Amino acid sequence: MEIFLDTASIEDVVFWESFIDGVTTNPSLIAKSGAEDYEVLVKEICQLVRGPVSLEVLSEKYETMLTEGRRIAKINSNICVKLPCTFDGLRVCKELSLEGISTNMTLCFSSAQALLAAKCGATYVSPFVGRLEDVGHDGIHLLEEVLDLYNQQGYETRVLAASIRSLQHVIQAAMLGVDAITLPPLILRQCFEHPLTWKGLEIFANDLKKRK
Ligand code: G3P
C-alpha cells in the first residue's frame, strides 16, 4: 500500500520523507501553506519525493481544465493531475489518460463516480471517507464497494483512501486492501505514537539507572 502525505507544507514533506511514497495536495492545503506561487511550491515538493505528487486543477470547465491539466502535468514527471469527479472532470481524465498523463479523481463520494473514473482511465480514484461520515454515511463501506467493483470488472485504477481522520480509518482501509492512502501529518504521527512505548522506554531507562 502506498502512503501519501496529505499536505502542501515543505517542512512536513521533509520531516516525514522516510515514511511516504508521495504527496497529495488540494486547493485548501495550498491556501493554508501561504505560498505566493503554488506551482513553485509544488515543483519543490516534486524534488523531495520520488513518487506521485497530486496537484488539483482550479478550473471547472472542460476546455480550461484540459489546458490547465496539460500545463500542470509539465511541472514535473511525477505530477499526478487531480480532477474532480464531475462531468467535465471525467472527460478531462479520459483525454489526459489517453495522452499518458497520470490522474487522480478526487471528491469521489459514490461507487458510480468511481466506476466512471475507471472507465475514463484514471490512475487513482480518491473516495473521501471522512467527509462521507460527516454527513452520516459509511465511508469505509464506500471503499469496500469500490474495491469489489474494480475487482469484479478488472479495472486497474488504484483506490486511494482520502479524507482520513483517524487511526481506525487507516487500519480499516489497509485491511480492505486499498492500493494507497493519503494521511494528514497528524494521523501519520498517531500511527507510531503509543503511550506504552514511551512508558516502556522510561521503565528500561530507570532499571538501567538502578543497576549503576
Ligand atoms: O486531499 C483530500 C482529502 O484527503 C481531504 O481531507 O480531511 O479535508 O476531508 P479532509
PDB file of N, CA and C in Angstrom, residues 100-183:
ATOM      1  N   GLY A 100      -1.358   9.791 -21.772  1.00  0.00           N
ATOM      2  CA  GLY A 100      -0.329   9.195 -20.909  1.00  0.00           C
ATOM      3  C   GLY A 100      -0.039  10.008 -19.651  1.00  0.00           C
ATOM      4  N   ILE A 101      -0.927  10.929 -19.309  1.00  0.00           N
ATOM      5  CA  ILE A 101      -0.732  11.754 -18.110  1.00  0.00           C
ATOM      6  C   ILE A 101      -1.438  11.082 -16.936  1.00  0.00           C
ATOM      7  N   SER A 102      -0.775  11.001 -15.794  1.00  0.00           N
ATOM      8  CA  SER A 102      -1.434  10.318 -14.681  1.00  0.00           C
ATOM      9  C   SER A 102      -2.419  11.239 -13.961  1.00  0.00           C
ATOM     10  N   THR A 103      -3.501  10.619 -13.498  1.00  0.00           N
ATOM     11  CA  THR A 103      -4.618  11.381 -12.938  1.00  0.00           C
ATOM     12  C   THR A 103      -5.079  10.798 -11.600  1.00  0.00           C
ATOM     13  N   ASN A 104      -5.636  11.682 -10.794  1.00  0.00           N
ATOM     14  CA  ASN A 104      -6.218  11.267  -9.507  1.00  0.00           C
ATOM     15  C   ASN A 104      -7.607  11.904  -9.442  1.00  0.00           C
ATOM     16  N   MET A 105      -8.649  11.051  -9.500  1.00  0.00           N
ATOM     17  CA  MET A 105     -10.020  11.580  -9.498  1.00  0.00           C
ATOM     18  C   MET A 105     -10.461  11.801  -8.062  1.00  0.00           C
ATOM     19  N   THR A 106     -10.643  13.070  -7.732  1.00  0.00           N
ATOM     20  CA  THR A 106     -10.904  13.443  -6.339  1.00  0.00           C
ATOM     21  C   THR A 106     -12.382  13.749  -6.101  1.00  0.00           C
ATOM     22  N   LEU A 107     -12.712  13.977  -4.817  1.00  0.00           N
ATOM     23  CA  LEU A 107     -14.096  14.257  -4.422  1.00  0.00           C
ATOM     24  C   LEU A 107     -15.025  13.139  -4.904  1.00  0.00           C
ATOM     25  N   CYS A 108     -14.564  11.899  -4.707  1.00  0.00           N
ATOM     26  CA  CYS A 108     -15.375  10.741  -5.080  1.00  0.00           C
ATOM     27  C   CYS A 108     -16.206  10.312  -3.866  1.00  0.00           C
ATOM     28  N   PHE A 109     -17.516  10.342  -4.031  1.00  0.00           N
ATOM     29  CA  PHE A 109     -18.422  10.009  -2.916  1.00  0.00           C
ATOM     30  C   PHE A 109     -19.365   8.846  -3.233  1.00  0.00           C
ATOM     31  N   SER A 110     -19.212   8.248  -4.427  1.00  0.00           N
ATOM     32  CA  SER A 110     -20.090   7.111  -4.738  1.00  0.00           C
ATOM     33  C   SER A 110     -19.370   6.110  -5.639  1.00  0.00           C
ATOM     34  N   SER A 111     -19.851   4.877  -5.605  1.00  0.00           N
ATOM     35  CA  SER A 111     -19.251   3.832  -6.441  1.00  0.00           C
ATOM     36  C   SER A 111     -19.500   4.124  -7.916  1.00  0.00           C
ATOM     37  N   ALA A 112     -20.612   4.794  -8.204  1.00  0.00           N
ATOM     38  CA  ALA A 112     -20.919   5.119  -9.604  1.00  0.00           C
ATOM     39  C   ALA A 112     -19.873   6.104 -10.147  1.00  0.00           C
ATOM     40  N   GLN A 113     -19.482   7.068  -9.318  1.00  0.00           N
ATOM     41  CA  GLN A 113     -18.429   8.002  -9.750  1.00  0.00           C
ATOM     42  C   GLN A 113     -17.115   7.236  -9.953  1.00  0.00           C
ATOM     43  N   ALA A 114     -16.837   6.304  -9.033  1.00  0.00           N
ATOM     44  CA  ALA A 114     -15.594   5.519  -9.139  1.00  0.00           C
ATOM     45  C   ALA A 114     -15.602   4.649 -10.398  1.00  0.00           C
ATOM     46  N   LEU A 115     -16.789   4.130 -10.746  1.00  0.00           N
ATOM     47  CA  LEU A 115     -16.923   3.315 -11.957  1.00  0.00           C
ATOM     48  C   LEU A 115     -16.548   4.151 -13.189  1.00  0.00           C
ATOM     49  N   LEU A 116     -17.102   5.362 -13.256  1.00  0.00           N
ATOM     50  CA  LEU A 116     -16.807   6.221 -14.406  1.00  0.00           C
ATOM     51  C   LEU A 116     -15.343   6.651 -14.433  1.00  0.00           C
ATOM     52  N   ALA A 117     -14.767   6.884 -13.248  1.00  0.00           N
ATOM     53  CA  ALA A 117     -13.354   7.268 -13.185  1.00  0.00           C
ATOM     54  C   ALA A 117     -12.494   6.159 -13.812  1.00  0.00           C
ATOM     55  N   ALA A 118     -12.818   4.907 -13.472  1.00  0.00           N
ATOM     56  CA  ALA A 118     -12.058   3.780 -14.028  1.00  0.00           C
ATOM     57  C   ALA A 118     -12.273   3.671 -15.539  1.00  0.00           C
ATOM     58  N   LYS A 119     -13.539   3.850 -15.964  1.00  0.00           N
ATOM     59  CA  LYS A 119     -13.845   3.800 -17.402  1.00  0.00           C
ATOM     60  C   LYS A 119     -13.054   4.853 -18.161  1.00  0.00           C
ATOM     61  N   CYS A 120     -12.798   5.989 -17.498  1.00  0.00           N
ATOM     62  CA  CYS A 120     -12.070   7.087 -18.154  1.00  0.00           C
ATOM     63  C   CYS A 120     -10.561   6.933 -18.016  1.00  0.00           C
ATOM     64  N   GLY A 121     -10.126   5.807 -17.439  1.00  0.00           N
ATOM     65  CA  GLY A 121      -8.689   5.509 -17.392  1.00  0.00           C
ATOM     66  C   GLY A 121      -7.915   6.178 -16.272  1.00  0.00           C
ATOM     67  N   ALA A 122      -8.624   6.607 -15.206  1.00  0.00           N
ATOM     68  CA  ALA A 122      -7.927   7.273 -14.098  1.00  0.00           C
ATOM     69  C   ALA A 122      -6.821   6.384 -13.516  1.00  0.00           C
ATOM     70  N   THR A 123      -5.734   7.014 -13.112  1.00  0.00           N
ATOM     71  CA  THR A 123      -4.657   6.263 -12.444  1.00  0.00           C
ATOM     72  C   THR A 123      -5.105   5.944 -11.012  1.00  0.00           C
ATOM     73  N   TYR A 124      -5.642   6.958 -10.329  1.00  0.00           N
ATOM     74  CA  TYR A 124      -6.143   6.802  -8.957  1.00  0.00           C
ATOM     75  C   TYR A 124      -7.568   7.338  -8.881  1.00  0.00           C
ATOM     76  N   VAL A 125      -8.339   6.756  -7.960  1.00  0.00           N
ATOM     77  CA  VAL A 125      -9.619   7.359  -7.599  1.00  0.00           C
ATOM     78  C   VAL A 125      -9.559   7.572  -6.082  1.00  0.00           C
ATOM     79  N   SER A 126     -10.049   8.729  -5.632  1.00  0.00           N
ATOM     80  CA  SER A 126      -9.958   9.048  -4.200  1.00  0.00           C
ATOM     81  C   SER A 126     -11.319   9.131  -3.529  1.00  0.00           C
ATOM     82  N   PRO A 127     -11.835   8.009  -2.993  1.00  0.00           N
ATOM     83  CA  PRO A 127     -13.065   8.078  -2.191  1.00  0.00           C
ATOM     84  C   PRO A 127     -12.757   8.820  -0.886  1.00  0.00           C
ATOM     85  N   PHE A 128     -13.635   9.753  -0.530  1.00  0.00           N
ATOM     86  CA  PHE A 128     -13.444  10.592   0.661  1.00  0.00           C
ATOM     87  C   PHE A 128     -14.164   9.986   1.859  1.00  0.00           C
ATOM     88  N   VAL A 129     -13.435   9.276   2.679  1.00  0.00           N
ATOM     89  CA  VAL A 129     -14.029   8.559   3.815  1.00  0.00           C
ATOM     90  C   VAL A 129     -14.611   9.523   4.862  1.00  0.00           C
ATOM     91  N   GLY A 130     -13.784  10.430   5.375  1.00  0.00           N
ATOM     92  CA  GLY A 130     -14.212  11.315   6.470  1.00  0.00           C
ATOM     93  C   GLY A 130     -15.367  12.219   6.100  1.00  0.00           C
ATOM     94  N   ARG A 131     -15.291  12.799   4.901  1.00  0.00           N
ATOM     95  CA  ARG A 131     -16.364  13.742   4.533  1.00  0.00           C
ATOM     96  C   ARG A 131     -17.698  13.029   4.344  1.00  0.00           C
ATOM     97  N   LEU A 132     -17.657  11.752   3.935  1.00  0.00           N
ATOM     98  CA  LEU A 132     -18.914  10.994   3.831  1.00  0.00           C
ATOM     99  C   LEU A 132     -19.478  10.761   5.228  1.00  0.00           C
ATOM    100  N   GLU A 133     -18.576  10.446   6.163  1.00  0.00           N
ATOM    101  CA  GLU A 133     -19.026  10.219   7.540  1.00  0.00           C
ATOM    102  C   GLU A 133     -19.572  11.509   8.152  1.00  0.00           C
ATOM    103  N   ASP A 134     -19.011  12.657   7.743  1.00  0.00           N
ATOM    104  CA  ASP A 134     -19.506  13.952   8.237  1.00  0.00           C
ATOM    105  C   ASP A 134     -21.006  14.120   7.949  1.00  0.00           C
ATOM    106  N   VAL A 135     -21.472  13.500   6.858  1.00  0.00           N
ATOM    107  CA  VAL A 135     -22.890  13.639   6.517  1.00  0.00           C
ATOM    108  C   VAL A 135     -23.675  12.354   6.826  1.00  0.00           C
ATOM    109  N   GLY A 136     -23.083  11.536   7.712  1.00  0.00           N
ATOM    110  CA  GLY A 136     -23.825  10.368   8.222  1.00  0.00           C
ATOM    111  C   GLY A 136     -23.776   9.125   7.358  1.00  0.00           C
ATOM    112  N   HIS A 137     -22.865   9.071   6.372  1.00  0.00           N
ATOM    113  CA  HIS A 137     -22.767   7.862   5.546  1.00  0.00           C
ATOM    114  C   HIS A 137     -21.533   7.054   5.933  1.00  0.00           C
ATOM    115  N   ASP A 138     -21.463   5.828   5.437  1.00  0.00           N
ATOM    116  CA  ASP A 138     -20.370   4.937   5.814  1.00  0.00           C
ATOM    117  C   ASP A 138     -19.240   5.013   4.771  1.00  0.00           C
ATOM    118  N   GLY A 139     -18.201   5.770   5.123  1.00  0.00           N
ATOM    119  CA  GLY A 139     -17.084   5.979   4.198  1.00  0.00           C
ATOM    120  C   GLY A 139     -16.285   4.715   3.937  1.00  0.00           C
ATOM    121  N   ILE A 140     -16.135   3.892   4.967  1.00  0.00           N
ATOM    122  CA  ILE A 140     -15.368   2.648   4.809  1.00  0.00           C
ATOM    123  C   ILE A 140     -16.117   1.688   3.879  1.00  0.00           C
ATOM    124  N   HIS A 141     -17.452   1.702   3.987  1.00  0.00           N
ATOM    125  CA  HIS A 141     -18.251   0.851   3.094  1.00  0.00           C
ATOM    126  C   HIS A 141     -18.042   1.255   1.631  1.00  0.00           C
ATOM    127  N   LEU A 142     -17.910   2.558   1.402  1.00  0.00           N
ATOM    128  CA  LEU A 142     -17.672   3.020   0.025  1.00  0.00           C
ATOM    129  C   LEU A 142     -16.349   2.436  -0.504  1.00  0.00           C
ATOM    130  N   LEU A 143     -15.317   2.459   0.343  1.00  0.00           N
ATOM    131  CA  LEU A 143     -14.023   1.884  -0.091  1.00  0.00           C
ATOM    132  C   LEU A 143     -14.188   0.419  -0.469  1.00  0.00           C
ATOM    133  N   GLU A 144     -14.913  -0.288   0.383  1.00  0.00           N
ATOM    134  CA  GLU A 144     -15.126  -1.724   0.182  1.00  0.00           C
ATOM    135  C   GLU A 144     -15.833  -1.976  -1.157  1.00  0.00           C
ATOM    136  N   GLU A 145     -16.865  -1.168  -1.397  1.00  0.00           N
ATOM    137  CA  GLU A 145     -17.652  -1.343  -2.614  1.00  0.00           C
ATOM    138  C   GLU A 145     -16.817  -1.041  -3.864  1.00  0.00           C
ATOM    139  N   VAL A 146     -16.025   0.032  -3.793  1.00  0.00           N
ATOM    140  CA  VAL A 146     -15.206   0.402  -4.962  1.00  0.00           C
ATOM    141  C   VAL A 146     -14.157  -0.689  -5.231  1.00  0.00           C
ATOM    142  N   LEU A 147     -13.544  -1.209  -4.161  1.00  0.00           N
ATOM    143  CA  LEU A 147     -12.547  -2.275  -4.342  1.00  0.00           C
ATOM    144  C   LEU A 147     -13.176  -3.510  -4.981  1.00  0.00           C
ATOM    145  N   ASP A 148     -14.365  -3.875  -4.507  1.00  0.00           N
ATOM    146  CA  ASP A 148     -15.080  -5.047  -5.055  1.00  0.00           C
ATOM    147  C   ASP A 148     -15.422  -4.832  -6.523  1.00  0.00           C
ATOM    148  N   LEU A 149     -15.948  -3.640  -6.779  1.00  0.00           N
ATOM    149  CA  LEU A 149     -16.371  -3.314  -8.147  1.00  0.00           C
ATOM    150  C   LEU A 149     -15.180  -3.393  -9.113  1.00  0.00           C
ATOM    151  N   TYR A 150     -14.045  -2.809  -8.722  1.00  0.00           N
ATOM    152  CA  TYR A 150     -12.857  -2.829  -9.590  1.00  0.00           C
ATOM    153  C   TYR A 150     -12.353  -4.256  -9.779  1.00  0.00           C
ATOM    154  N   ASN A 151     -12.461  -5.027  -8.714  1.00  0.00           N
ATOM    155  CA  ASN A 151     -12.011  -6.404  -8.782  1.00  0.00           C
ATOM    156  C   ASN A 151     -12.895  -7.205  -9.748  1.00  0.00           C
ATOM    157  N   GLN A 152     -14.215  -7.031  -9.599  1.00  0.00           N
ATOM    158  CA  GLN A 152     -15.166  -7.743 -10.472  1.00  0.00           C
ATOM    159  C   GLN A 152     -14.969  -7.376 -11.931  1.00  0.00           C
ATOM    160  N   GLN A 153     -14.705  -6.086 -12.176  1.00  0.00           N
ATOM    161  CA  GLN A 153     -14.622  -5.601 -13.546  1.00  0.00           C
ATOM    162  C   GLN A 153     -13.200  -5.608 -14.112  1.00  0.00           C
ATOM    163  N   GLY A 154     -12.238  -5.918 -13.257  1.00  0.00           N
ATOM    164  CA  GLY A 154     -10.847  -5.967 -13.728  1.00  0.00           C
ATOM    165  C   GLY A 154     -10.255  -4.600 -14.053  1.00  0.00           C
ATOM    166  N   TYR A 155     -10.732  -3.570 -13.380  1.00  0.00           N
ATOM    167  CA  TYR A 155     -10.165  -2.231 -13.636  1.00  0.00           C
ATOM    168  C   TYR A 155      -8.830  -2.073 -12.927  1.00  0.00           C
ATOM    169  N   GLU A 156      -7.945  -1.307 -13.572  1.00  0.00           N
ATOM    170  CA  GLU A 156      -6.614  -1.128 -12.980  1.00  0.00           C
ATOM    171  C   GLU A 156      -6.469   0.160 -12.175  1.00  0.00           C
ATOM    172  N   THR A 157      -7.489   0.999 -12.196  1.00  0.00           N
ATOM    173  CA  THR A 157      -7.439   2.251 -11.430  1.00  0.00           C
ATOM    174  C   THR A 157      -7.164   1.922  -9.961  1.00  0.00           C
ATOM    175  N   ARG A 158      -6.234   2.654  -9.370  1.00  0.00           N
ATOM    176  CA  ARG A 158      -5.834   2.377  -7.985  1.00  0.00           C
ATOM    177  C   ARG A 158      -6.738   3.117  -7.008  1.00  0.00           C
ATOM    178  N   VAL A 159      -7.150   2.413  -5.963  1.00  0.00           N
ATOM    179  CA  VAL A 159      -8.046   3.023  -4.973  1.00  0.00           C
ATOM    180  C   VAL A 159      -7.214   3.703  -3.883  1.00  0.00           C
ATOM    181  N   LEU A 160      -7.403   5.014  -3.777  1.00  0.00           N
ATOM    182  CA  LEU A 160      -6.633   5.850  -2.844  1.00  0.00           C
ATOM    183  C   LEU A 160      -7.584   6.376  -1.764  1.00  0.00           C
ATOM    184  N   ALA A 161      -7.476   5.824  -0.572  1.00  0.00           N
ATOM    185  CA  ALA A 161      -8.373   6.261   0.511  1.00  0.00           C
ATOM    186  C   ALA A 161      -7.986   7.679   0.941  1.00  0.00           C
ATOM    187  N   ALA A 162      -8.958   8.593   0.868  1.00  0.00           N
ATOM    188  CA  ALA A 162      -8.676  10.001   1.205  1.00  0.00           C
ATOM    189  C   ALA A 162      -9.640  10.482   2.285  1.00  0.00           C
ATOM    190  N   SER A 163      -9.388  11.692   2.768  1.00  0.00           N
ATOM    191  CA  SER A 163     -10.168  12.270   3.852  1.00  0.00           C
ATOM    192  C   SER A 163     -10.151  11.317   5.060  1.00  0.00           C
ATOM    193  N   ILE A 164      -8.943  10.953   5.432  1.00  0.00           N
ATOM    194  CA  ILE A 164      -8.714  10.013   6.536  1.00  0.00           C
ATOM    195  C   ILE A 164      -8.569  10.811   7.822  1.00  0.00           C
ATOM    196  N   ARG A 165      -9.389  10.477   8.815  1.00  0.00           N
ATOM    197  CA  ARG A 165      -9.444  11.308  10.022  1.00  0.00           C
ATOM    198  C   ARG A 165      -9.006  10.597  11.301  1.00  0.00           C
ATOM    199  N   SER A 166      -8.773   9.266  11.223  1.00  0.00           N
ATOM    200  CA  SER A 166      -8.444   8.546  12.458  1.00  0.00           C
ATOM    201  C   SER A 166      -7.556   7.337  12.153  1.00  0.00           C
ATOM    202  N   LEU A 167      -6.933   6.828  13.224  1.00  0.00           N
ATOM    203  CA  LEU A 167      -6.125   5.611  13.098  1.00  0.00           C
ATOM    204  C   LEU A 167      -6.976   4.424  12.663  1.00  0.00           C
ATOM    205  N   GLN A 168      -8.213   4.437  13.153  1.00  0.00           N
ATOM    206  CA  GLN A 168      -9.128   3.350  12.794  1.00  0.00           C
ATOM    207  C   GLN A 168      -9.385   3.338  11.273  1.00  0.00           C
ATOM    208  N   HIS A 169      -9.541   4.535  10.709  1.00  0.00           N
ATOM    209  CA  HIS A 169      -9.701   4.615   9.247  1.00  0.00           C
ATOM    210  C   HIS A 169      -8.496   3.994   8.543  1.00  0.00           C
ATOM    211  N   VAL A 170      -7.294   4.293   9.055  1.00  0.00           N
ATOM    212  CA  VAL A 170      -6.063   3.806   8.415  1.00  0.00           C
ATOM    213  C   VAL A 170      -6.065   2.281   8.392  1.00  0.00           C
ATOM    214  N   ILE A 171      -6.354   1.686   9.555  1.00  0.00           N
ATOM    215  CA  ILE A 171      -6.296   0.223   9.651  1.00  0.00           C
ATOM    216  C   ILE A 171      -7.429  -0.418   8.839  1.00  0.00           C
ATOM    217  N   GLN A 172      -8.623   0.174   8.926  1.00  0.00           N
ATOM    218  CA  GLN A 172      -9.743  -0.404   8.155  1.00  0.00           C
ATOM    219  C   GLN A 172      -9.448  -0.357   6.656  1.00  0.00           C
ATOM    220  N   ALA A 173      -8.920   0.771   6.197  1.00  0.00           N
ATOM    221  CA  ALA A 173      -8.624   0.909   4.759  1.00  0.00           C
ATOM    222  C   ALA A 173      -7.538  -0.078   4.351  1.00  0.00           C
ATOM    223  N   ALA A 174      -6.498  -0.190   5.189  1.00  0.00           N
ATOM    224  CA  ALA A 174      -5.386  -1.097   4.863  1.00  0.00           C
ATOM    225  C   ALA A 174      -5.878  -2.552   4.822  1.00  0.00           C
ATOM    226  N   MET A 175      -6.744  -2.915   5.790  1.00  0.00           N
ATOM    227  CA  MET A 175      -7.234  -4.298   5.833  1.00  0.00           C
ATOM    228  C   MET A 175      -8.157  -4.630   4.666  1.00  0.00           C
ATOM    229  N   LEU A 176      -8.786  -3.611   4.119  1.00  0.00           N
ATOM    230  CA  LEU A 176      -9.635  -3.866   2.945  1.00  0.00           C
ATOM    231  C   LEU A 176      -8.780  -4.070   1.697  1.00  0.00           C
ATOM    232  N   GLY A 177      -7.516  -3.614   1.781  1.00  0.00           N
ATOM    233  CA  GLY A 177      -6.611  -3.790   0.635  1.00  0.00           C
ATOM    234  C   GLY A 177      -6.579  -2.615  -0.322  1.00  0.00           C
ATOM    235  N   VAL A 178      -6.789  -1.403   0.185  1.00  0.00           N
ATOM    236  CA  VAL A 178      -6.680  -0.248  -0.727  1.00  0.00           C
ATOM    237  C   VAL A 178      -5.264  -0.194  -1.290  1.00  0.00           C
ATOM    238  N   ASP A 179      -5.130   0.390  -2.461  1.00  0.00           N
ATOM    239  CA  ASP A 179      -3.812   0.476  -3.103  1.00  0.00           C
ATOM    240  C   ASP A 179      -2.976   1.593  -2.501  1.00  0.00           C
ATOM    241  N   ALA A 180      -3.666   2.614  -2.005  1.00  0.00           N
ATOM    242  CA  ALA A 180      -2.956   3.788  -1.483  1.00  0.00           C
ATOM    243  C   ALA A 180      -3.834   4.486  -0.462  1.00  0.00           C
ATOM    244  N   ILE A 181      -3.159   5.263   0.383  1.00  0.00           N
ATOM    245  CA  ILE A 181      -3.907   6.036   1.382  1.00  0.00           C
ATOM    246  C   ILE A 181      -3.190   7.367   1.525  1.00  0.00           C
ATOM    247  N   THR A 182      -3.943   8.443   1.730  1.00  0.00           N
ATOM    248  CA  THR A 182      -3.279   9.712   1.984  1.00  0.00           C
ATOM    249  C   THR A 182      -3.600  10.172   3.393  1.00  0.00           C
ATOM    250  N   LEU A 183      -2.529  10.494   4.136  1.00  0.00           N
ATOM    251  CA  LEU A 183      -2.685  10.808   5.553  1.00  0.00           C
ATOM    252  C   LEU A 183      -2.241  12.222   5.872  1.00  0.00           C
TER     253      LEU A 183
END
